Coordinates of C-alpha atoms and ligand atoms in Angstrom, one line a residue:
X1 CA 32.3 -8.4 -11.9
X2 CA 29.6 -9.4 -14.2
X3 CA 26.0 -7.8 -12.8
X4 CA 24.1 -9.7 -14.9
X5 CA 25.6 -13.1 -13.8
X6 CA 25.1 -12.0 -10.6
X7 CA 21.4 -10.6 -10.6
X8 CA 20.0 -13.7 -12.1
X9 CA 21.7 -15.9 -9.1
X10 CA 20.3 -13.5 -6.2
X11 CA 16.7 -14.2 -7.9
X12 CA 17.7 -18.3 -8.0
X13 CA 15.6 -20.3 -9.9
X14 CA 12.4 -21.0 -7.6
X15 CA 12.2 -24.4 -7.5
X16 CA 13.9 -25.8 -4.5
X17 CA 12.3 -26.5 -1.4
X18 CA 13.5 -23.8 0.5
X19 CA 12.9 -21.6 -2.3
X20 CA 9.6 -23.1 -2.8
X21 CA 8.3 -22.9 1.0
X22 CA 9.4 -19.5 1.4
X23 CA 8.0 -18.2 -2.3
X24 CA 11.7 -16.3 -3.0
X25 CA 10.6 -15.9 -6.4
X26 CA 7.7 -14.0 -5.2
X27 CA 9.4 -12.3 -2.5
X28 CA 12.4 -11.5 -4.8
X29 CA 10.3 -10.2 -7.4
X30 CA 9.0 -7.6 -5.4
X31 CA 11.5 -4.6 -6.0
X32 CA 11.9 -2.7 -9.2
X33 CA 14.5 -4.3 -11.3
X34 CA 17.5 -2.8 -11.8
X35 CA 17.0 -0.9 -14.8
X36 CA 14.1 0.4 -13.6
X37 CA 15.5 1.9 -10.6
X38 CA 15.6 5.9 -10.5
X39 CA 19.2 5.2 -8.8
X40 CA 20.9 2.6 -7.0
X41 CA 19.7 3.9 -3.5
X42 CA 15.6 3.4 -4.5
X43 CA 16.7 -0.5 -4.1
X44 CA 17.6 -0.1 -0.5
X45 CA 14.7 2.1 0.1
X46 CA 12.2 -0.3 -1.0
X47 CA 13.8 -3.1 1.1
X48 CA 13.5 -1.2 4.3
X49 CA 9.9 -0.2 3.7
X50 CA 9.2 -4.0 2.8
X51 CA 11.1 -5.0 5.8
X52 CA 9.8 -2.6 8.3
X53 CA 5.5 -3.9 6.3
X54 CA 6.6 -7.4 7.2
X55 CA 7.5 -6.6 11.0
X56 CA 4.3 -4.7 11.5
X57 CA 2.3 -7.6 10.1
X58 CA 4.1 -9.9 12.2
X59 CA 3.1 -7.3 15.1
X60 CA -0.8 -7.1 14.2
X61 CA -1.0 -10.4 14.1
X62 CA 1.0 -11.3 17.5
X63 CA -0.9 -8.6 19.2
X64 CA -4.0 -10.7 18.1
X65 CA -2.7 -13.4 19.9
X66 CA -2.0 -11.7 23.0
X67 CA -5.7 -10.5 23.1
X68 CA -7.0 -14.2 22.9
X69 CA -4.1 -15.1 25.6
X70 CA -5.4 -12.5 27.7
X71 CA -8.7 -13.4 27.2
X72 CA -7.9 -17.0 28.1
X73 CA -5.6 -16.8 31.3
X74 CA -2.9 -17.2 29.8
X75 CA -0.6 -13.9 31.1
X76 CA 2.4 -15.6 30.8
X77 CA 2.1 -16.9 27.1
X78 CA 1.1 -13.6 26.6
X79 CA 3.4 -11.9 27.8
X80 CA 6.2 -13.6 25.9
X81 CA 4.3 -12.5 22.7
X82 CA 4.7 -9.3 24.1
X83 CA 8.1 -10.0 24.3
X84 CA 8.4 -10.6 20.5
X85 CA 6.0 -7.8 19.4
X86 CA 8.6 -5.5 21.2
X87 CA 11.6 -6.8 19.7
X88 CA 10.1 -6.3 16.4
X89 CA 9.3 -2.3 17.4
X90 CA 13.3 -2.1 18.3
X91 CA 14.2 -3.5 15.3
X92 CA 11.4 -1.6 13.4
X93 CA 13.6 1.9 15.0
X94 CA 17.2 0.4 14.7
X95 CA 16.5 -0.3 10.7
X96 CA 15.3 3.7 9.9
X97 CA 18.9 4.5 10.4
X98 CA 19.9 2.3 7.0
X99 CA 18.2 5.0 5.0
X100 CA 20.6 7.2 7.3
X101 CA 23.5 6.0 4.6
X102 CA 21.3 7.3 1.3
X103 CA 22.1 10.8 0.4
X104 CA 19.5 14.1 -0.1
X105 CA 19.6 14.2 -3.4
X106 CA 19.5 10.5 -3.7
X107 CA 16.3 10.5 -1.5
X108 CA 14.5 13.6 -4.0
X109 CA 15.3 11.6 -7.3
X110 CA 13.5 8.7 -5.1
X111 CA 10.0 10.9 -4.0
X112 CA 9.7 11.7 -7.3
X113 CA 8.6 8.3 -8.2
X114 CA 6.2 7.9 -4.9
X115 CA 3.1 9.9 -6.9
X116 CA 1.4 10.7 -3.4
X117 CA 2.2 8.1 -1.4
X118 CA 3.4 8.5 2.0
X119 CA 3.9 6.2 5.6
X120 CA 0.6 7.5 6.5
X121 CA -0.9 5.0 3.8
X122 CA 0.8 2.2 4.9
X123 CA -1.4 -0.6 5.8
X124 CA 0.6 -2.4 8.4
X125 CA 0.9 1.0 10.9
X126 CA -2.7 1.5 10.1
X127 CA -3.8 -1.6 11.4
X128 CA -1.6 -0.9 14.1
X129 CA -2.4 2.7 15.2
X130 CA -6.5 1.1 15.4
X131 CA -5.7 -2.0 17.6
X132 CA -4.8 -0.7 20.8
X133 CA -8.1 1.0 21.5
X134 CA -9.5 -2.7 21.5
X135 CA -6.5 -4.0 23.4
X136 CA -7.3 -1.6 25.8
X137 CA -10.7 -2.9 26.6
X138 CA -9.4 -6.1 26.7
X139 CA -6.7 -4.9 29.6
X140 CA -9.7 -3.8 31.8
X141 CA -12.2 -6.4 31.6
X142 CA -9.7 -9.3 32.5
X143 CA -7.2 -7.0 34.6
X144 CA -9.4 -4.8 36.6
X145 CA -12.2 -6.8 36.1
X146 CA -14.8 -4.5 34.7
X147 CA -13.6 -1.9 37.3
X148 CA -13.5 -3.3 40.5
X149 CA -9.8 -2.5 40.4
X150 CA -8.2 0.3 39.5
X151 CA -4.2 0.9 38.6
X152 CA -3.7 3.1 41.8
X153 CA -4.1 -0.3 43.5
X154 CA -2.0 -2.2 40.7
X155 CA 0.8 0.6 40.9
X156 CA 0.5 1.7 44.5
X157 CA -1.6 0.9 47.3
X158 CA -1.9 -2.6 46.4
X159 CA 1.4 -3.1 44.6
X160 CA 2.5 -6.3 44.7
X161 CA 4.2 -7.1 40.8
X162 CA 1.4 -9.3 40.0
X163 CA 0.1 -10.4 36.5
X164 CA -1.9 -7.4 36.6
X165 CA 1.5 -5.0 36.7
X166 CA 3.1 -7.1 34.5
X167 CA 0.6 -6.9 32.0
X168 CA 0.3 -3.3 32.3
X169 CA 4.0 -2.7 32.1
X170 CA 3.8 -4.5 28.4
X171 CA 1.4 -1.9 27.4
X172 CA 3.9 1.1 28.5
X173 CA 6.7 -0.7 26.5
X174 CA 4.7 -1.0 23.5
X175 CA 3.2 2.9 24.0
X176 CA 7.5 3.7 24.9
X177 CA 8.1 1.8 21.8
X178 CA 6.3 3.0 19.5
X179 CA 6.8 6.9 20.4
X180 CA 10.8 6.0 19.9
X181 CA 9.7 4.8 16.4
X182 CA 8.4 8.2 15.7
X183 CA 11.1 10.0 16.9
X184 CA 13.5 8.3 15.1
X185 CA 11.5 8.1 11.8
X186 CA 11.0 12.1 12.5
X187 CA 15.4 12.0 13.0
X188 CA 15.4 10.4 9.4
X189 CA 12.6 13.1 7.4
X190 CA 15.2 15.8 8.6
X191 CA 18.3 14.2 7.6
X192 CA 16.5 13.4 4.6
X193 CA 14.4 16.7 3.3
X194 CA 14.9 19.2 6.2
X195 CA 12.9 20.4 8.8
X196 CA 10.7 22.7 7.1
X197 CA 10.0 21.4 4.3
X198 CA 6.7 19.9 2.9
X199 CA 5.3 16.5 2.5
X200 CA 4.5 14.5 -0.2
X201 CA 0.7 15.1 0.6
X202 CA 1.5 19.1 0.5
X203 CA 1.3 19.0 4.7
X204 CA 4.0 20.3 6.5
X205 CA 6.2 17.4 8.3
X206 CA 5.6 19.4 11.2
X207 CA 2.2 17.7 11.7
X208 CA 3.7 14.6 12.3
X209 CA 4.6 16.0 15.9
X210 CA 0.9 15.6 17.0
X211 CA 1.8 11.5 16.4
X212 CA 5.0 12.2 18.4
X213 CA 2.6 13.4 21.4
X214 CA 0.1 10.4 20.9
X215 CA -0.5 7.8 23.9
X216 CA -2.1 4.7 23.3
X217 CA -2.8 4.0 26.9
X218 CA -3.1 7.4 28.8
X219 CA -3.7 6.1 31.9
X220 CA -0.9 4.2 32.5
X221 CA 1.2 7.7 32.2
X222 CA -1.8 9.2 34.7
X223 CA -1.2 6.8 36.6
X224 CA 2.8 7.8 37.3
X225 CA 2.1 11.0 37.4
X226 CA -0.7 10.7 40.1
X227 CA 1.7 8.9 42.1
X228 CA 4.5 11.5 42.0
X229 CA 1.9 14.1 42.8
X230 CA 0.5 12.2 46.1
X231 CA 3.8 11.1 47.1
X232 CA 5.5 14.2 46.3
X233 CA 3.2 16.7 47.1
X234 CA 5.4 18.8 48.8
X235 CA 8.4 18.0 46.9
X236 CA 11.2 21.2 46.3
X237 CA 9.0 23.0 48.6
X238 CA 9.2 21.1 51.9
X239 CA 12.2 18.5 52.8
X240 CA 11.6 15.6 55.3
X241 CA 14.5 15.4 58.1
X242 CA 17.2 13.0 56.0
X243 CA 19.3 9.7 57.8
X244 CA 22.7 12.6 57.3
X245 CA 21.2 15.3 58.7
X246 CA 22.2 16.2 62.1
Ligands
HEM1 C1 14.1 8.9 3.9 C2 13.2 8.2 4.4 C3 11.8 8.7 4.8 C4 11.3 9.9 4.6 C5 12.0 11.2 4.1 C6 10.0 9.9 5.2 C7 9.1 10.9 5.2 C8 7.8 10.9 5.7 C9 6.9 12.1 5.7 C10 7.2 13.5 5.2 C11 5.8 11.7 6.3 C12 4.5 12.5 6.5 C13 3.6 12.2 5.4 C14 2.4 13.0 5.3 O1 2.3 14.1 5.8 O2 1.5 12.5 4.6 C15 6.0 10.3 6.7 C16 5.0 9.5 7.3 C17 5.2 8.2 7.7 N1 6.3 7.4 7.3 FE1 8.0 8.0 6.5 N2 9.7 8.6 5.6 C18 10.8 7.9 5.4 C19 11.0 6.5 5.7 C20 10.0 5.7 6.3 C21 10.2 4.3 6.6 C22 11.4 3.5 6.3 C23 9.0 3.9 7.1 C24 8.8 2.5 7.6 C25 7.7 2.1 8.1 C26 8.1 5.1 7.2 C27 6.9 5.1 7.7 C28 6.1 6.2 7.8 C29 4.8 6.2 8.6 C30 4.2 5.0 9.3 C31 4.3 7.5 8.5 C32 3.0 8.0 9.1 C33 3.5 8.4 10.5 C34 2.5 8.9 11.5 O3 1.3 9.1 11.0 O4 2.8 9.2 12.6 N3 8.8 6.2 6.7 N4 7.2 9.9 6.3

């Protein structure tokens, strides 16, 4: 098959409407072209990156959304975008496991060419590790309305699968979501360069395990573990009479 041919009709011409709406050119322009690339794997890894920079700026700016849904009444619209912002964290984790298909030595012929630049720079998961503080805030001023309730009541006392519960559930997904992200990106760095080895920034990889322990929303773990505690107190130690028992 002729490359050539074929390279210049993946980057079409630009000017059709669809082309012209969704700026291809631009879009198609943005990978190394193929002579430039260090080996036919970089192309793949420049896609997913781009890919997985697109989802989290489709996340950012849904999760701004929710925050003025939230802010407006609106739990149901918002939790629909919640919806969405969670599909794109599974699909975010499901894509890692393309670069699963590149080989070792493929990848180191690859971080050559990255200078010092590492996922930590990456301005979509900054955005994104930053906004959940504020979401937060936003969670108990509408939700427990500036502390007149707490989540014992939402969870437990006072359960009753309101919006409240709903809401909070979203949270946990997102927090569930995002630590499967981590685990799975940490999956790929070992199939990829090892466990022990260093990163491009001269750190160990190891100190991405504190991320790997991170929770956006402590309180809605607290909360859990509170419950087993009070209704479990005596769990393993003491057993109530059971229907079997004779
Ligand atoms: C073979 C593929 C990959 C390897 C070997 C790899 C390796 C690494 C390493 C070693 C770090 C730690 C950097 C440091 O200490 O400064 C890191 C961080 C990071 N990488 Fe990757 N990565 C890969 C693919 C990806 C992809 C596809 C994404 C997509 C978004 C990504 C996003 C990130 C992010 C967000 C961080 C910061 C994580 C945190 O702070 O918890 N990486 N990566």
């Amino acid at each position: 098959m002729d490359r050539t041919k074929y390279e210049k009709i993946m980057r079409g011409a630009g000017d059709l409407d669809y082309e012209i709406y969704l700026n291809t050119k631009q879009l198609l322009a943005c990978q190394k072209e193929p002579d430039e690339l260090c080996n036919p794997d970089e192309l793949q890894f420049m896609i997913v990156h781009q890919v997985e920079e697109l989802w989290m700026k489709l996340m950012a700016t849904t999760l701004l959304d929710i925050n003025d849904e939230i802010r407006a009444g609106r739990t149901l619209k918002a939790l629909t975008l919640f919806r969405r912002v969670h599909i794109c964290q599974e699909m975010m984790t499901a894509q890692l496991v393309l670069l699963e298909t590149m080989s070792p030595k493929d990848y180191q012929e690859i971080r050559l060419k990255l200078g010092n630049g590492s996922g930590q720079e990456s301005p979509g998961f900054r955005t994104l590790l930053k906004m959940p503080t504020d979401l937060w805030q936003t969670y108990e001023e509408v939700y427990l309305e500036g502390g007149s309730r707490t989540l014992e009541q939402i969870y437990d006392s006072e359960y009753s699968h309101d919006e409240a519960y709903m809401m909070a559930e979203a949270f946990a997904e997102f927090d569930e979501q995002f630590q499967k992200f981590r685990n799975a990106h940490m999956q790929l760095i070992y199939r990829s360069i090892g466990v022990a080895a260093n990163s491009l920034k001269g750190r160990p990889v190891e100190i991405l395990n504190e991320g790997l322990r991170q929770k956006f929303f402590p309180a809605l773990w607290h909360v859990r573990a509170e419950m087993t505690d009070r209704w479990g107190g005596t769990y393993g130690r003491k057993r109530d009479k059971l229907p079997h028992d004779a």
